[in-house]
Amino acid sequence: MSAAIREYQGRFGRVALLDVDRPLVTHAHSQCHVLLKAGGADTFFAVRGELQPLTDDSAVMVNAWEPHAYVQPRPDAPRTVFLALYIEPAWLLSLEGGLRWAGQPGFFPEPSARISPAIRRRIDELASQMLFGEQPNETVLASTLCGLVLEIIGPICGSRPVLAPTGRAFATYDRRIRQAVDHMRNNLGAPIDVERLAREACLSRAHFFKLFQQCTSLTPHVYANVLRMESAVRELAQTDHSIALVSDTLGFSAQSHFTRFFQQHLGVMPSQYRRVVDFYPDA
């Protein structure tokens, strides 16, 4: 069974050490997503319609709001331990002005990157700290993450011209889709009603669906699931609300449905996730 070994959450985003033995559904994140192998077998993630290898020497790079999924080459595949970085674009900007487009499509020009021996040492050190060490203080954690993130992302994106990548910011260039997204954000506990959203946008269902995907690269249902999942991980880490209350607030008819949803997206149960997450409000 999959397990969350340790997670740190803060202004930087999230850093998770995960032991995963099952596939994950197609999903996305509002953060830049860097997947690193910390142990176990080589494996793959589906990004941009192709399987991207995750090995000791290669990382998987996923842009903000870019759909991706964890796939296993066969049902009896050995487990893999991931070091998953969910990096907030605003935090990246605070590190390096040249990374100001981190929240835009095309920030990572390629879905994979080479892992140098120096980066591999940093990965191993952070994974070991998360697995065996005491909880680091905010200063140490921020310094560790800053060094690792800049070493991985810097050569890929830091030397690029400080210009917006091809394409526009998600959900900003069409007012109707922006309004639909705002409605979804403000009504996380309500079932998504595509017919209503299309009607309020004065579009047919088919036209609304197509325009929504053009703006966000996601279907309305997957986008809504991203919002609900990100709300769930914040609530579990930053409040003492019961899992039943979190489930109810997010609109699940039963806690078991919320648990299944959470497992499909992160691979672990909400209760197990809550036991291993540490929140750093100032880091």
mmCIF file of C-alpha atoms in Angstrom:
data_model
loop_
_atom_site.group_PDB
_atom_site.id
_atom_site.type_symbol
_atom_site.label_atom_id
_atom_site.label_comp_id
_atom_site.label_asym_id
_atom_site.label_seq_id
_atom_site.Cartn_x
_atom_site.Cartn_y
_atom_site.Cartn_z
ATOM 1 C CA MET A 1 0.000 0.000 0.000
ATOM 2 C CA SER A 2 1.235 3.514 -0.840
ATOM 3 C CA ALA A 3 2.405 5.706 2.023
ATOM 4 C CA ALA A 4 3.297 9.333 2.633
ATOM 5 C CA ILE A 5 6.631 9.221 4.458
ATOM 6 C CA ARG A 6 7.020 12.940 5.207
ATOM 7 C CA GLU A 7 5.802 16.250 3.822
ATOM 8 C CA TYR A 8 6.765 19.861 4.404
ATOM 9 C CA GLN A 9 4.273 22.578 3.480
ATOM 10 C CA GLY A 10 4.810 26.346 3.468
ATOM 11 C CA ARG A 11 5.043 29.476 1.307
ATOM 12 C CA PHE A 12 7.454 27.539 -0.925
ATOM 13 C CA GLY A 13 4.684 25.070 -1.737
ATOM 14 C CA ARG A 14 5.001 21.432 -0.750
ATOM 15 C CA VAL A 15 7.819 18.916 -0.584
ATOM 16 C CA ALA A 16 6.670 15.315 -0.241
ATOM 17 C CA LEU A 17 8.472 12.011 0.169
ATOM 18 C CA LEU A 18 6.065 9.371 -1.097
ATOM 19 C CA ASP A 19 6.293 5.598 -1.356
ATOM 20 C CA VAL A 20 3.857 4.846 -4.188
ATOM 21 C CA ASP A 21 2.734 1.440 -5.410
ATOM 22 C CA ARG A 22 -0.342 2.367 -7.438
ATOM 23 C CA PRO A 23 -1.139 4.565 -10.451
ATOM 24 C CA LEU A 24 -2.594 8.045 -9.974
ATOM 25 C CA VAL A 25 -5.368 9.591 -12.055
ATOM 26 C CA THR A 26 -4.741 12.396 -14.514
ATOM 27 C CA HIS A 27 -4.459 15.568 -12.435
ATOM 28 C CA ALA A 28 -2.640 18.886 -12.243
ATOM 29 C CA HIS A 29 -1.296 21.428 -9.745
ATOM 30 C CA SER A 30 -1.237 25.210 -9.605
ATOM 31 C CA GLN A 31 2.461 24.944 -8.728
ATOM 32 C CA CYS A 32 5.447 23.971 -10.851
ATOM 33 C CA HIS A 33 5.945 20.276 -10.247
ATOM 34 C CA VAL A 34 9.322 18.526 -10.201
ATOM 35 C CA LEU A 35 9.385 14.767 -9.643
ATOM 36 C CA LEU A 36 12.598 13.144 -8.444
ATOM 37 C CA LYS A 37 13.393 9.525 -7.744
ATOM 38 C CA ALA A 38 14.494 9.009 -4.147
ATOM 39 C CA GLY A 39 14.608 5.216 -4.123
ATOM 40 C CA GLY A 40 13.199 1.990 -5.510
ATOM 41 C CA ALA A 41 12.600 1.157 -9.150
ATOM 42 C CA ASP A 42 12.780 3.388 -12.200
ATOM 43 C CA THR A 43 9.325 4.359 -13.405
ATOM 44 C CA PHE A 44 7.353 6.731 -15.662
ATOM 45 C CA PHE A 45 4.959 9.663 -15.591
ATOM 46 C CA ALA A 46 2.646 10.503 -18.472
ATOM 47 C CA VAL A 47 3.233 14.138 -19.472
ATOM 48 C CA ARG A 48 2.392 15.798 -22.799
ATOM 49 C CA GLY A 49 1.066 12.566 -24.202
ATOM 50 C CA GLU A 50 4.253 10.558 -23.663
ATOM 51 C CA LEU A 51 5.830 8.494 -20.892
ATOM 52 C CA GLN A 52 8.655 10.423 -19.241
ATOM 53 C CA PRO A 53 11.263 8.341 -17.377
ATOM 54 C CA LEU A 54 11.951 8.910 -13.708
ATOM 55 C CA THR A 55 15.375 7.493 -12.862
ATOM 56 C CA ASP A 56 18.457 8.259 -10.780
ATOM 57 C CA ASP A 57 19.664 10.417 -13.665
ATOM 58 C CA SER A 58 16.445 12.062 -14.892
ATOM 59 C CA ALA A 59 13.661 14.171 -13.373
ATOM 60 C CA VAL A 60 10.137 14.750 -14.633
ATOM 61 C CA MET A 61 9.178 18.426 -15.040
ATOM 62 C CA VAL A 62 5.514 19.443 -15.075
ATOM 63 C CA ASN A 63 4.347 23.000 -15.667
ATOM 64 C CA ALA A 64 1.700 24.639 -13.512
ATOM 65 C CA TRP A 65 -1.777 23.408 -14.520
ATOM 66 C CA GLU A 66 -0.287 20.836 -16.897
ATOM 67 C CA PRO A 67 -2.160 17.508 -16.848
ATOM 68 C CA HIS A 68 -0.094 14.452 -15.936
ATOM 69 C CA ALA A 69 -0.523 11.015 -14.397
ATOM 70 C CA TYR A 70 1.569 8.372 -12.690
ATOM 71 C CA VAL A 71 1.522 5.145 -14.654
ATOM 72 C CA GLN A 72 3.042 1.806 -13.817
ATOM 73 C CA PRO A 73 4.504 -0.262 -16.644
ATOM 74 C CA ARG A 74 2.898 -3.423 -15.252
ATOM 75 C CA PRO A 75 0.653 -4.353 -12.300
ATOM 76 C CA ASP A 76 3.434 -6.108 -10.404
ATOM 77 C CA ALA A 77 5.989 -3.312 -10.898
ATOM 78 C CA PRO A 78 8.307 -2.680 -7.927
ATOM 79 C CA ARG A 79 7.544 0.352 -5.781
ATOM 80 C CA THR A 80 9.197 3.713 -6.225
ATOM 81 C CA VAL A 81 9.912 6.384 -3.622
ATOM 82 C CA PHE A 82 9.342 9.886 -5.014
ATOM 83 C CA LEU A 83 10.635 13.204 -3.834
ATOM 84 C CA ALA A 84 7.906 15.456 -5.204
ATOM 85 C CA LEU A 85 8.388 19.235 -5.283
ATOM 86 C CA TYR A 86 5.296 21.422 -5.702
ATOM 87 C CA ILE A 87 6.894 24.858 -6.089
ATOM 88 C CA GLU A 88 4.860 28.041 -5.708
ATOM 89 C CA PRO A 89 5.620 30.468 -8.583
ATOM 90 C CA ALA A 90 5.596 33.473 -6.210
ATOM 91 C CA TRP A 91 8.272 31.807 -4.094
ATOM 92 C CA LEU A 92 10.401 31.153 -7.175
ATOM 93 C CA LEU A 93 10.136 34.823 -8.117
ATOM 94 C CA SER A 94 11.429 35.770 -4.670
ATOM 95 C CA LEU A 95 14.506 33.615 -5.315
ATOM 96 C CA GLU A 96 15.351 34.756 -8.805
ATOM 97 C CA GLY A 97 13.752 37.441 -10.984
ATOM 98 C CA GLY A 98 14.436 35.422 -14.119
ATOM 99 C CA LEU A 99 11.942 32.827 -12.889
ATOM 100 C CA ARG A 100 9.027 35.240 -12.951
ATOM 101 C CA TRP A 101 7.140 33.173 -15.540
ATOM 102 C CA ALA A 102 7.013 30.057 -13.391
ATOM 103 C CA GLY A 103 3.213 30.030 -13.329
ATOM 104 C CA GLN A 104 2.914 30.270 -17.117
ATOM 105 C CA PRO A 105 2.555 27.470 -19.670
ATOM 106 C CA GLY A 106 5.846 26.566 -21.285
ATOM 107 C CA PHE A 107 8.001 27.524 -18.287
ATOM 108 C CA PHE A 108 9.580 24.079 -18.455
ATOM 109 C CA PRO A 109 10.393 23.763 -22.165
ATOM 110 C CA GLU A 110 10.855 19.998 -21.838
ATOM 111 C CA PRO A 111 9.077 17.492 -19.563
ATOM 112 C CA SER A 112 12.317 15.918 -18.395
ATOM 113 C CA ALA A 113 15.706 17.080 -17.156
ATOM 114 C CA ARG A 114 19.060 15.489 -16.485
ATOM 115 C CA ILE A 115 20.105 14.972 -12.877
ATOM 116 C CA SER A 116 23.780 15.745 -12.329
ATOM 117 C CA PRO A 117 25.825 13.997 -9.629
ATOM 118 C CA ALA A 118 25.721 17.205 -7.538
ATOM 119 C CA ILE A 119 21.919 17.365 -7.755
ATOM 120 C CA ARG A 120 21.701 13.656 -6.968
ATOM 121 C CA ARG A 121 23.648 14.266 -3.743
ATOM 122 C CA ARG A 122 21.254 17.063 -2.762
ATOM 123 C CA ILE A 123 18.259 14.806 -3.468
ATOM 124 C CA ASP A 124 19.704 11.989 -1.385
ATOM 125 C CA GLU A 125 20.508 14.353 1.497
ATOM 126 C CA LEU A 126 16.993 15.849 1.558
ATOM 127 C CA ALA A 127 15.319 12.446 1.266
ATOM 128 C CA SER A 128 17.485 11.098 4.087
ATOM 129 C CA GLN A 129 16.629 14.097 6.268
ATOM 130 C CA MET A 130 12.919 13.606 5.636
ATOM 131 C CA LEU A 131 13.136 9.884 6.306
ATOM 132 C CA PHE A 132 15.413 9.768 9.346
ATOM 133 C CA GLY A 133 16.103 13.282 10.610
ATOM 134 C CA GLU A 134 14.419 15.611 13.028
ATOM 135 C CA GLN A 135 12.117 18.308 11.711
ATOM 136 C CA PRO A 136 14.393 21.077 10.356
ATOM 137 C CA ASN A 137 13.851 24.684 11.371
ATOM 138 C CA GLU A 138 12.466 27.118 8.803
ATOM 139 C CA THR A 139 15.816 28.707 7.973
ATOM 140 C CA VAL A 140 17.516 25.373 7.287
ATOM 141 C CA LEU A 141 14.585 24.098 5.238
ATOM 142 C CA ALA A 142 14.350 27.266 3.142
ATOM 143 C CA SER A 143 18.088 27.184 2.435
ATOM 144 C CA THR A 144 17.992 23.489 1.484
ATOM 145 C CA LEU A 145 15.041 23.919 -0.867
ATOM 146 C CA CYS A 146 16.454 27.082 -2.402
ATOM 147 C CA GLY A 147 19.705 25.348 -3.274
ATOM 148 C CA LEU A 148 18.034 22.250 -4.705
ATOM 149 C CA VAL A 149 15.394 24.100 -6.723
ATOM 150 C CA LEU A 150 17.807 26.601 -8.256
ATOM 151 C CA GLU A 151 20.281 23.854 -9.126
ATOM 152 C CA ILE A 152 17.559 21.897 -10.939
ATOM 153 C CA ILE A 153 15.614 24.729 -12.546
ATOM 154 C CA GLY A 154 18.353 27.318 -13.065
ATOM 155 C CA PRO A 155 20.097 25.665 -16.025
ATOM 156 C CA ILE A 156 16.731 24.958 -17.678
ATOM 157 C CA CYS A 157 14.939 28.271 -17.214
ATOM 158 C CA GLY A 158 17.202 30.775 -15.495
ATOM 159 C CA SER A 159 19.232 31.618 -18.602
ATOM 160 C CA ARG A 160 16.199 32.088 -20.836
ATOM 161 C CA PRO A 161 15.170 35.626 -21.828
ATOM 162 C CA VAL A 162 12.832 37.223 -19.297
ATOM 163 C CA LEU A 163 9.894 37.132 -21.699
ATOM 164 C CA ALA A 164 6.534 35.462 -21.423
ATOM 165 C CA PRO A 165 6.609 31.994 -22.999
ATOM 166 C CA THR A 166 4.440 31.247 -25.995
ATOM 167 C CA GLY A 167 0.831 31.249 -24.891
ATOM 168 C CA ARG A 168 -1.041 33.301 -22.332
ATOM 169 C CA ALA A 169 -1.670 32.864 -18.643
ATOM 170 C CA PHE A 170 -4.300 30.294 -17.892
ATOM 171 C CA ALA A 171 -7.902 31.484 -17.623
ATOM 172 C CA THR A 172 -7.008 35.153 -18.159
ATOM 173 C CA TYR A 173 -7.549 35.825 -21.840
ATOM 174 C CA ASP A 174 -11.261 35.039 -21.945
ATOM 175 C CA ARG A 175 -13.508 36.784 -19.470
ATOM 176 C CA ARG A 176 -16.140 34.037 -19.613
ATOM 177 C CA ILE A 177 -13.715 31.308 -18.586
ATOM 178 C CA ARG A 178 -12.237 33.537 -15.893
ATOM 179 C CA GLN A 179 -15.729 34.019 -14.453
ATOM 180 C CA ALA A 180 -16.370 30.266 -14.575
ATOM 181 C CA VAL A 181 -13.132 29.583 -12.715
ATOM 182 C CA ASP A 182 -14.014 32.204 -10.090
ATOM 183 C CA HIS A 183 -17.389 30.519 -9.610
ATOM 184 C CA MET A 184 -15.684 27.141 -9.146
ATOM 185 C CA ARG A 185 -13.221 28.574 -6.604
ATOM 186 C CA ASN A 186 -16.037 30.145 -4.607
ATOM 187 C CA ASN A 187 -18.192 27.001 -4.618
ATOM 188 C CA LEU A 188 -15.801 24.141 -3.886
ATOM 189 C CA GLY A 189 -18.472 22.237 -1.996
ATOM 190 C CA ALA A 190 -20.990 22.291 -4.844
ATOM 191 C CA PRO A 191 -21.109 19.701 -7.656
ATOM 192 C CA ILE A 192 -19.761 21.151 -10.871
ATOM 193 C CA ASP A 193 -22.612 21.982 -13.240
ATOM 194 C CA VAL A 194 -21.141 22.424 -16.714
ATOM 195 C CA GLU A 195 -24.555 23.167 -18.190
ATOM 196 C CA ARG A 196 -25.002 26.094 -15.798
ATOM 197 C CA LEU A 197 -21.489 27.410 -16.332
ATOM 198 C CA ALA A 198 -21.992 27.284 -20.097
ATOM 199 C CA ARG A 199 -25.366 28.985 -19.842
ATOM 200 C CA GLU A 200 -23.980 31.794 -17.676
ATOM 201 C CA ALA A 201 -21.141 32.221 -20.171
ATOM 202 C CA CYS A 202 -23.732 32.444 -22.980
ATOM 203 C CA LEU A 203 -22.110 29.501 -24.725
ATOM 204 C CA SER A 204 -23.273 26.096 -25.812
ATOM 205 C CA ARG A 205 -22.033 23.238 -23.652
ATOM 206 C CA ALA A 206 -19.728 22.008 -26.415
ATOM 207 C CA HIS A 207 -18.303 25.488 -27.082
ATOM 208 C CA PHE A 208 -17.789 26.161 -23.368
ATOM 209 C CA PHE A 209 -16.051 22.809 -22.885
ATOM 210 C CA LYS A 210 -13.733 23.472 -25.831
ATOM 211 C CA LEU A 211 -12.935 27.031 -24.760
ATOM 212 C CA PHE A 212 -12.279 25.945 -21.179
ATOM 213 C CA GLN A 213 -9.726 23.382 -22.353
ATOM 214 C CA GLN A 214 -8.094 25.927 -24.646
ATOM 215 C CA CYS A 215 -7.665 28.334 -21.731
ATOM 216 C CA THR A 216 -6.617 25.918 -19.016
ATOM 217 C CA SER A 217 -5.474 22.733 -20.821
ATOM 218 C CA LEU A 218 -7.851 20.871 -18.447
ATOM 219 C CA THR A 219 -11.474 19.815 -18.568
ATOM 220 C CA PRO A 220 -13.817 21.622 -16.147
ATOM 221 C CA HIS A 221 -14.094 18.499 -13.987
ATOM 222 C CA VAL A 222 -10.329 17.968 -13.713
ATOM 223 C CA TYR A 223 -9.860 21.673 -12.954
ATOM 224 C CA ALA A 224 -12.460 21.474 -10.187
ATOM 225 C CA ASN A 225 -10.678 18.419 -8.774
ATOM 226 C CA VAL A 226 -7.390 20.366 -8.680
ATOM 227 C CA LEU A 227 -9.068 23.094 -6.630
ATOM 228 C CA ARG A 228 -10.639 20.585 -4.250
ATOM 229 C CA MET A 229 -7.412 18.612 -3.808
ATOM 230 C CA GLU A 230 -5.351 21.714 -3.072
ATOM 231 C CA SER A 231 -7.952 22.857 -0.544
ATOM 232 C CA ALA A 232 -7.860 19.399 1.063
ATOM 233 C CA VAL A 233 -4.075 19.329 1.559
ATOM 234 C CA ARG A 234 -4.150 22.857 3.026
ATOM 235 C CA GLU A 235 -6.941 21.974 5.447
ATOM 236 C CA LEU A 236 -5.263 18.767 6.586
ATOM 237 C CA ALA A 237 -1.924 20.499 7.168
ATOM 238 C CA GLN A 238 -2.962 23.882 8.495
ATOM 239 C CA THR A 239 -6.110 23.224 10.574
ATOM 240 C CA ASP A 240 -7.358 20.742 13.119
ATOM 241 C CA HIS A 241 -10.666 20.309 11.313
ATOM 242 C CA SER A 242 -11.844 16.727 11.333
ATOM 243 C CA ILE A 243 -11.513 14.743 8.129
ATOM 244 C CA ALA A 244 -15.297 14.388 8.136
ATOM 245 C CA LEU A 245 -15.660 18.183 8.186
ATOM 246 C CA VAL A 246 -13.086 18.625 5.397
ATOM 247 C CA SER A 247 -14.952 16.017 3.363
ATOM 248 C CA ASP A 248 -18.287 17.715 3.933
ATOM 249 C CA THR A 249 -16.936 21.203 3.177
ATOM 250 C CA LEU A 250 -15.584 19.995 -0.158
ATOM 251 C CA GLY A 251 -18.943 18.532 -1.114
ATOM 252 C CA PHE A 252 -18.394 14.802 -0.736
ATOM 253 C CA SER A 253 -21.532 12.891 0.181
ATOM 254 C CA ALA A 254 -19.551 10.476 2.384
ATOM 255 C CA GLN A 255 -16.115 10.512 3.983
ATOM 256 C CA SER A 256 -15.283 7.274 2.176
ATOM 257 C CA HIS A 257 -15.769 9.072 -1.151
ATOM 258 C CA PHE A 258 -13.350 11.802 -0.061
ATOM 259 C CA THR A 259 -10.810 9.186 1.039
ATOM 260 C CA ARG A 260 -11.003 7.449 -2.329
ATOM 261 C CA PHE A 261 -10.660 10.794 -4.164
ATOM 262 C CA PHE A 262 -7.602 11.700 -2.071
ATOM 263 C CA GLN A 263 -5.974 8.324 -2.689
ATOM 264 C CA GLN A 264 -6.579 8.555 -6.428
ATOM 265 C CA HIS A 265 -4.731 11.895 -6.555
ATOM 266 C CA LEU A 266 -1.963 11.450 -3.973
ATOM 267 C CA GLY A 267 -1.842 7.700 -3.441
ATOM 268 C CA VAL A 268 -2.405 7.823 0.342
ATOM 269 C CA MET A 269 -5.278 8.182 2.801
ATOM 270 C CA PRO A 270 -6.062 11.639 4.274
ATOM 271 C CA SER A 271 -5.544 10.400 7.833
ATOM 272 C CA GLN A 272 -2.099 9.015 7.007
ATOM 273 C CA TYR A 273 -1.152 12.187 5.139
ATOM 274 C CA ARG A 274 -2.093 14.357 8.112
ATOM 275 C CA ARG A 275 0.170 12.372 10.442
ATOM 276 C CA VAL A 276 3.309 13.085 8.409
ATOM 277 C CA VAL A 277 2.851 16.683 7.203
ATOM 278 C CA ASP A 278 4.690 19.602 8.852
ATOM 279 C CA PHE A 279 3.515 23.152 8.158
ATOM 280 C CA TYR A 280 5.995 26.055 7.975
ATOM 281 C CA PRO A 281 3.973 29.293 7.905
ATOM 282 C CA ASP A 282 7.007 31.545 7.382
ATOM 283 C CA ALA A 283 9.206 29.422 5.105
#
